[in-house]
Structures are given as structure tokens and as C-alpha cells.
């Protein structure tokens, strides 16, 4: 039986694990592009940035670990998906991005140390601090829930109050992306960039371990505590995203000199608070980035340590920390450019793996049908990714243009639904 304090700490831990670099740098720019449609863009963003991760977290926590979602796929597909997922959210892409966001938004504005080697020095120190938390796994959950998250929340509340109370500029007109397409659908795709559904697949195992430490093993109790604690995260993240979208929509004064949402946020905070704003923003970004770095990298190390008995958790923590430091040297803008293609490829598959856990028994979909549905999702996700990179052959592109929601980046949705219907209607008993 968990106390109210334990549930609150767990809820704050979930909130701070999800609140990482992408959660801060993407919503402001999306809000600016959405303009007077910012509310509807934020609503779509919440679907893939809050609601779906919340559902995923509950499902994975109940299962004990994310890999249980795909055990019925062929082993090669199961291993390939999870390897790609952990590499994408881990040291080959997302964690170097986290490091660079922390450097550009938290460290540089303070002007404490500059020079040719300032980035690499920061990257080494930042990741070594993160590694020290990862190696102390028993204290990691307690530290994040008790100390980091409340501090982070107070700083965000100060910024949110000022943004709502004294916005910088009038709300702007929407960009073509929001004006010419559904604002909700555009925001929904933008929510992919938080990577939170993918992160929830990893964080579910952390939450399950946190509950196990407290002696919670009954499935009903796991669902009840995860729902209660997760609701804290859902409410806080939703309020934060609405504020960040509104910040972007009222940020024309600083948006013209910003190349990404991180710079927009930084300049907006500086305009509101002056020099003190740099310290507030640095505190927010450093804490948000550190909690995500610790949570994701430890989950990645835990997964890969299962492959070989001699290559243990500590080994992979060290390897991933070194990789993150090296890859972060490519710079933030370079990493941001490959965000959408990578996520268009893997995000729909993750969504359907979770959806199938909720629907499969009710719809009586057998193993072959499950594999077919995930296969269709993967095929059309690959096409969406290639289209985004402008690598899709013209004759395929011409055919895909006829599929509803293709222009919105949701080509996979209708074919996957048809695959589900086919699996239900023509299912055969497995031998």
C-alpha cells in the first residue's frame, strides 16, 4: 500500500522523466507557426505528446517492460524494432540532442565559460553527472521524484505565469502548414517530436521497478497507482504545452531571430525577466535535460545488457555516455533536421503496438493478424519517412497521393485500419 506522499513522488518522477529537451524546444515554434490556431495545434500535440504516452505508460508498467508488447512478432522483427527504438531515443540521436539543448539553452546564455572547447567540456561534465545518477539506480528514482521535479515545476510555473500575464506580442497569423491543413492533425504530427510514446515504452519499466521496490505487484494495484501518479504528469504536461504554444503564438518579437524553438523560448524568457531570466531558463533546461538523460539512458542500458551476460548494465551506461558525448559534437540544428524522418518511421509502429495490447483480445486478432497489422504500419511508415526526406520514387508518390491523410503524414492510418478489419474478418485458428 503506497502512501499519498509515495504516489505524489512517483507522479513527479513521471512528469520530470517525460519533460525533456523536445518538450521545451518544439512547442514554442509550433505555437508560433500555428498563430491564432495555437489552441487547436496544442490540442493535436497533446494527443501524441501526452495522451498516447500516458496510455503507453500504463500498458508497459502493467507488462513490466516495453519489450513484452511485441513478443508475438517474429523474433527478428521484435529485436530490430527495439534496437532501433532504443538507439533513436538513446545515444545515437535523442540524448545528444538533449545534451546540445542543455548547452545552447542553459549554459551558453550564462556566459560563464566560452571558447573553442566549451561545448565538449560541458558535454563531458553534463553526461558524467548523469552517469553518476544512472550507476546509483536505487537513488535515481528518489532523487528525481523528491528534488529535481519540484524545483523544475516551480521554475516553469514562474515562466508560465509571466507569459500568460504579459505576452510579448499580439497573436500572429498561422503559417501555411497550419492554415492549409487541419491544425489538430498538424499538431498531432508535431507531437511525435517529443518522442514521449517511445520514451514511455522505456520509462514503463522504470515505473514498474519503482512499484516493485515498494512491494506493489498486484496488477490492479499497479494500474491504480500508475493511473493516479500518471494523472499528475498528464495535467502538468498539458498545462505546460498550452502555455508554450501560447508563448510561441505571442512570440513574433523574438521569433524572427530564432532558428529553432529553443532559441525562441530562450529569447522570450530573457525579454520577460532580463538577466534573471537566463538563470531561470538555465535551471529549467538543465533539470529537464538531466532527468530525461538519466531515465532514457538507464533504460537503454538495461535493454542491451540482456543480450550478453558479460556486457552488463554498467558497461552499457559507460558506452552510451561516451557515444552521447561524441555524437553531440554534430550540433543541435543537425540533429533536429533528422528528427521527423526518424520518428515518422518508428512512431506509428509504437502506437499500434500499444493499441493492439488494448484491442487485440477484444477483437480476437490472432498472431498472424497481429503481425500483418504491424507489418502494414511499418511499410507505410517507411514511405512517410522517405517522403519527408524526398527520397520516395515518383511513381510510388503518385499512388500514395490518393490515400487519405497522406499529406498530413498519416499515410499508415487507413491501410492499418483496413488490415485490422481484414484480420478480424478472415482470422484463422492458430495451430
mmCIF file of N, CA and C in Angstrom, residues 252-312:
data_model
loop_
_atom_site.group_PDB
_atom_site.id
_atom_site.type_symbol
_atom_site.label_atom_id
_atom_site.label_comp_id
_atom_site.label_asym_id
_atom_site.label_seq_id
_atom_site.Cartn_x
_atom_site.Cartn_y
_atom_site.Cartn_z
ATOM 1 N N UNK A 252 6.200 36.786 -31.730
ATOM 2 C CA UNK A 252 6.694 37.334 -33.001
ATOM 3 C C UNK A 252 7.906 38.240 -32.800
ATOM 4 N N UNK A 253 7.946 38.946 -31.699
ATOM 5 C CA UNK A 253 9.036 39.876 -31.418
ATOM 6 C C UNK A 253 10.403 39.199 -31.411
ATOM 7 N N UNK A 254 10.447 37.938 -30.959
ATOM 8 C CA UNK A 254 11.725 37.229 -30.866
ATOM 9 C C UNK A 254 11.842 36.083 -31.873
ATOM 10 N N UNK A 255 10.719 35.681 -32.490
ATOM 11 C CA UNK A 255 10.738 34.519 -33.395
ATOM 12 C C UNK A 255 11.561 34.775 -34.651
ATOM 13 N N UNK A 256 11.591 36.030 -35.105
ATOM 14 C CA UNK A 256 12.284 36.336 -36.362
ATOM 15 C C UNK A 256 13.787 36.129 -36.259
ATOM 16 N N UNK A 257 14.320 36.165 -35.066
ATOM 17 C CA UNK A 257 15.759 35.951 -34.880
ATOM 18 C C UNK A 257 16.052 34.584 -34.257
ATOM 19 N N UNK A 258 15.066 33.688 -34.307
ATOM 20 C CA UNK A 258 15.226 32.340 -33.731
ATOM 21 C C UNK A 258 15.196 31.295 -34.839
ATOM 22 N N UNK A 259 16.174 30.402 -34.828
ATOM 23 C CA UNK A 259 16.202 29.346 -35.850
ATOM 24 C C UNK A 259 15.533 28.068 -35.374
ATOM 25 N N UNK A 260 15.240 27.972 -34.090
ATOM 26 C CA UNK A 260 14.516 26.813 -33.559
ATOM 27 C C UNK A 260 13.748 27.227 -32.309
ATOM 28 N N UNK A 261 12.886 26.330 -31.841
ATOM 29 C CA UNK A 261 12.035 26.640 -30.695
ATOM 30 C C UNK A 261 12.803 26.894 -29.421
ATOM 31 N N UNK A 262 13.967 26.281 -29.304
ATOM 32 C CA UNK A 262 14.787 26.504 -28.123
ATOM 33 C C UNK A 262 15.249 27.952 -28.033
ATOM 34 N N UNK A 263 15.699 28.497 -29.152
ATOM 35 C CA UNK A 263 16.132 29.892 -29.171
ATOM 36 C C UNK A 263 14.957 30.837 -28.946
ATOM 37 N N UNK A 264 13.792 30.484 -29.511
ATOM 38 C CA UNK A 264 12.593 31.303 -29.314
ATOM 39 C C UNK A 264 12.244 31.374 -27.827
ATOM 40 N N UNK A 265 12.244 30.226 -27.186
ATOM 41 C CA UNK A 265 11.939 30.158 -25.747
ATOM 42 C C UNK A 265 12.954 30.969 -24.946
ATOM 43 N N UNK A 266 14.226 30.806 -25.272
ATOM 44 C CA UNK A 266 15.288 31.486 -24.534
ATOM 45 C C UNK A 266 15.156 33.001 -24.652
ATOM 46 N N UNK A 267 14.941 33.495 -25.865
ATOM 47 C CA UNK A 267 14.841 34.937 -26.072
ATOM 48 C C UNK A 267 13.575 35.510 -25.432
ATOM 49 N N UNK A 268 12.506 34.742 -25.457
ATOM 50 C CA UNK A 268 11.245 35.188 -24.842
ATOM 51 C C UNK A 268 11.429 35.343 -23.326
ATOM 52 N N UNK A 269 12.034 34.343 -22.699
ATOM 53 C CA UNK A 269 12.264 34.388 -21.251
ATOM 54 C C UNK A 269 13.191 35.548 -20.889
ATOM 55 N N UNK A 270 14.222 35.774 -21.701
ATOM 56 C CA UNK A 270 15.134 36.891 -21.440
ATOM 57 C C UNK A 270 14.422 38.228 -21.567
ATOM 58 N N UNK A 271 13.500 38.318 -22.564
ATOM 59 C CA UNK A 271 12.748 39.560 -22.745
ATOM 60 C C UNK A 271 11.824 39.831 -21.551
ATOM 61 N N UNK A 272 11.287 38.772 -20.944
ATOM 62 C CA UNK A 272 10.386 38.931 -19.795
ATOM 63 C C UNK A 272 11.124 39.231 -18.497
ATOM 64 N N UNK A 273 12.264 38.572 -18.293
ATOM 65 C CA UNK A 273 12.920 38.619 -16.980
ATOM 66 C C UNK A 273 14.284 39.304 -16.970
ATOM 67 N N UNK A 274 14.827 39.620 -18.155
ATOM 68 C CA UNK A 274 16.156 40.205 -18.182
ATOM 69 C C UNK A 274 17.228 39.191 -17.815
ATOM 70 N N UNK A 275 18.285 39.656 -17.142
ATOM 71 C CA UNK A 275 19.403 38.786 -16.778
ATOM 72 C C UNK A 275 18.956 37.626 -15.889
ATOM 73 N N UNK A 276 18.001 37.911 -14.988
ATOM 74 C CA UNK A 276 17.492 36.847 -14.115
ATOM 75 C C UNK A 276 16.836 35.736 -14.928
ATOM 76 N N UNK A 277 16.270 36.106 -16.098
ATOM 77 C CA UNK A 277 15.634 35.119 -16.969
ATOM 78 C C UNK A 277 16.595 34.053 -17.440
ATOM 79 N N UNK A 278 17.848 34.426 -17.647
ATOM 80 C CA UNK A 278 18.857 33.456 -18.092
ATOM 81 C C UNK A 278 19.068 32.375 -17.039
ATOM 82 N N UNK A 279 19.061 32.778 -15.766
ATOM 83 C CA UNK A 279 19.253 31.805 -14.688
ATOM 84 C C UNK A 279 18.028 30.920 -14.515
ATOM 85 N N UNK A 280 16.841 31.511 -14.632
ATOM 86 C CA UNK A 280 15.602 30.718 -14.541
ATOM 87 C C UNK A 280 15.558 29.684 -15.657
ATOM 88 N N UNK A 281 15.828 30.162 -16.901
ATOM 89 C CA UNK A 281 15.785 29.269 -18.056
ATOM 90 C C UNK A 281 16.851 28.173 -17.940
ATOM 91 N N UNK A 282 18.020 28.543 -17.479
ATOM 92 C CA UNK A 282 19.100 27.559 -17.332
ATOM 93 C C UNK A 282 18.712 26.471 -16.340
ATOM 94 N N UNK A 283 18.082 26.877 -15.235
ATOM 95 C CA UNK A 283 17.640 25.899 -14.255
ATOM 96 C C UNK A 283 16.613 24.946 -14.828
ATOM 97 N N UNK A 284 15.634 25.487 -15.573
ATOM 98 C CA UNK A 284 14.593 24.665 -16.192
ATOM 99 C C UNK A 284 15.201 23.649 -17.148
ATOM 100 N N UNK A 285 16.023 24.148 -18.054
ATOM 101 C CA UNK A 285 16.547 23.283 -19.122
ATOM 102 C C UNK A 285 17.528 22.250 -18.577
ATOM 103 N N UNK A 286 18.382 22.655 -17.663
ATOM 104 C CA UNK A 286 19.351 21.699 -17.102
ATOM 105 C C UNK A 286 18.651 20.573 -16.361
ATOM 106 N N UNK A 287 17.656 20.918 -15.524
ATOM 107 C CA UNK A 287 16.941 19.881 -14.771
ATOM 108 C C UNK A 287 16.128 18.979 -15.694
ATOM 109 N N UNK A 288 15.428 19.597 -16.660
ATOM 110 C CA UNK A 288 14.620 18.805 -17.601
ATOM 111 C C UNK A 288 15.496 17.875 -18.423
ATOM 112 N N UNK A 289 16.609 18.393 -18.892
ATOM 113 C CA UNK A 289 17.508 17.593 -19.735
ATOM 114 C C UNK A 289 18.172 16.476 -18.933
ATOM 115 N N UNK A 290 18.570 16.785 -17.704
ATOM 116 C CA UNK A 290 19.267 15.787 -16.888
ATOM 117 C C UNK A 290 18.352 14.626 -16.510
ATOM 118 N N UNK A 291 17.096 14.931 -16.131
ATOM 119 C CA UNK A 291 16.190 13.848 -15.746
ATOM 120 C C UNK A 291 15.895 12.923 -16.923
ATOM 121 N N UNK A 292 15.732 13.510 -18.114
ATOM 122 C CA UNK A 292 15.476 12.682 -19.296
ATOM 123 C C UNK A 292 16.707 11.872 -19.680
ATOM 124 N N UNK A 293 17.868 12.498 -19.635
ATOM 125 C CA UNK A 293 19.120 11.789 -19.936
ATOM 126 C C UNK A 293 19.271 10.574 -19.029
ATOM 127 N N UNK A 294 19.037 10.769 -17.732
ATOM 128 C CA UNK A 294 19.193 9.683 -16.760
ATOM 129 C C UNK A 294 18.179 8.572 -17.016
ATOM 130 N N UNK A 295 16.899 8.946 -17.185
ATOM 131 C CA UNK A 295 15.849 7.944 -17.374
ATOM 132 C C UNK A 295 16.005 7.136 -18.643
ATOM 133 N N UNK A 296 16.248 7.822 -19.762
ATOM 134 C CA UNK A 296 16.317 7.134 -21.056
ATOM 135 C C UNK A 296 17.582 6.288 -21.168
ATOM 136 N N UNK A 297 18.724 6.866 -20.833
ATOM 137 C CA UNK A 297 19.979 6.120 -20.990
ATOM 138 C C UNK A 297 20.017 4.891 -20.098
ATOM 139 N N UNK A 298 19.494 4.999 -18.881
ATOM 140 C CA UNK A 298 19.471 3.829 -17.997
ATOM 141 C C UNK A 298 18.556 2.742 -18.553
ATOM 142 N N UNK A 299 17.423 3.148 -19.168
ATOM 143 C CA UNK A 299 16.518 2.165 -19.776
ATOM 144 C C UNK A 299 17.183 1.493 -20.979
ATOM 145 N N UNK A 300 17.917 2.264 -21.777
ATOM 146 C CA UNK A 300 18.630 1.697 -22.933
ATOM 147 C C UNK A 300 19.693 0.702 -22.479
ATOM 148 N N UNK A 301 20.450 1.088 -21.463
ATOM 149 C CA UNK A 301 21.495 0.198 -20.948
ATOM 150 C C UNK A 301 20.895 -1.079 -20.391
ATOM 151 N N UNK A 302 19.757 -0.956 -19.733
ATOM 152 C CA UNK A 302 19.077 -2.123 -19.181
ATOM 153 C C UNK A 302 18.658 -3.089 -20.287
ATOM 154 N N UNK A 303 18.167 -2.542 -21.415
ATOM 155 C CA UNK A 303 17.728 -3.395 -22.530
ATOM 156 C C UNK A 303 18.912 -4.135 -23.156
ATOM 157 N N UNK A 304 19.965 -3.423 -23.510
ATOM 158 C CA UNK A 304 21.076 -4.054 -24.224
ATOM 159 C C UNK A 304 21.886 -4.990 -23.330
ATOM 160 N N UNK A 305 21.821 -4.797 -22.018
ATOM 161 C CA UNK A 305 22.552 -5.690 -21.114
ATOM 162 C C UNK A 305 21.981 -7.100 -21.112
ATOM 163 N N UNK A 306 20.775 -7.274 -21.667
ATOM 164 C CA UNK A 306 20.146 -8.605 -21.715
ATOM 165 C C UNK A 306 20.759 -9.503 -22.798
ATOM 166 N N UNK A 307 21.506 -8.913 -23.734
ATOM 167 C CA UNK A 307 21.999 -9.692 -24.870
ATOM 168 C C UNK A 307 23.205 -10.563 -24.541
ATOM 169 N N UNK A 308 24.028 -10.129 -23.585
ATOM 170 C CA UNK A 308 25.238 -10.898 -23.285
ATOM 171 C C UNK A 308 25.541 -10.778 -21.793
ATOM 172 N N UNK A 309 25.781 -11.902 -21.123
ATOM 173 C CA UNK A 309 25.989 -11.865 -19.660
ATOM 174 C C UNK A 309 27.212 -11.062 -19.224
ATOM 175 N N UNK A 310 28.245 -10.979 -20.067
ATOM 176 C CA UNK A 310 29.458 -10.256 -19.686
ATOM 177 C C UNK A 310 29.337 -8.745 -19.934
ATOM 178 N N UNK A 311 28.428 -8.354 -20.827
ATOM 179 C CA UNK A 311 28.230 -6.932 -21.122
ATOM 180 C C UNK A 311 27.059 -6.449 -20.272
ATOM 181 N N UNK A 312 27.365 -6.031 -19.064
ATOM 182 C CA UNK A 312 26.313 -5.734 -18.099
ATOM 183 C C UNK A 312 25.804 -4.290 -18.201
#
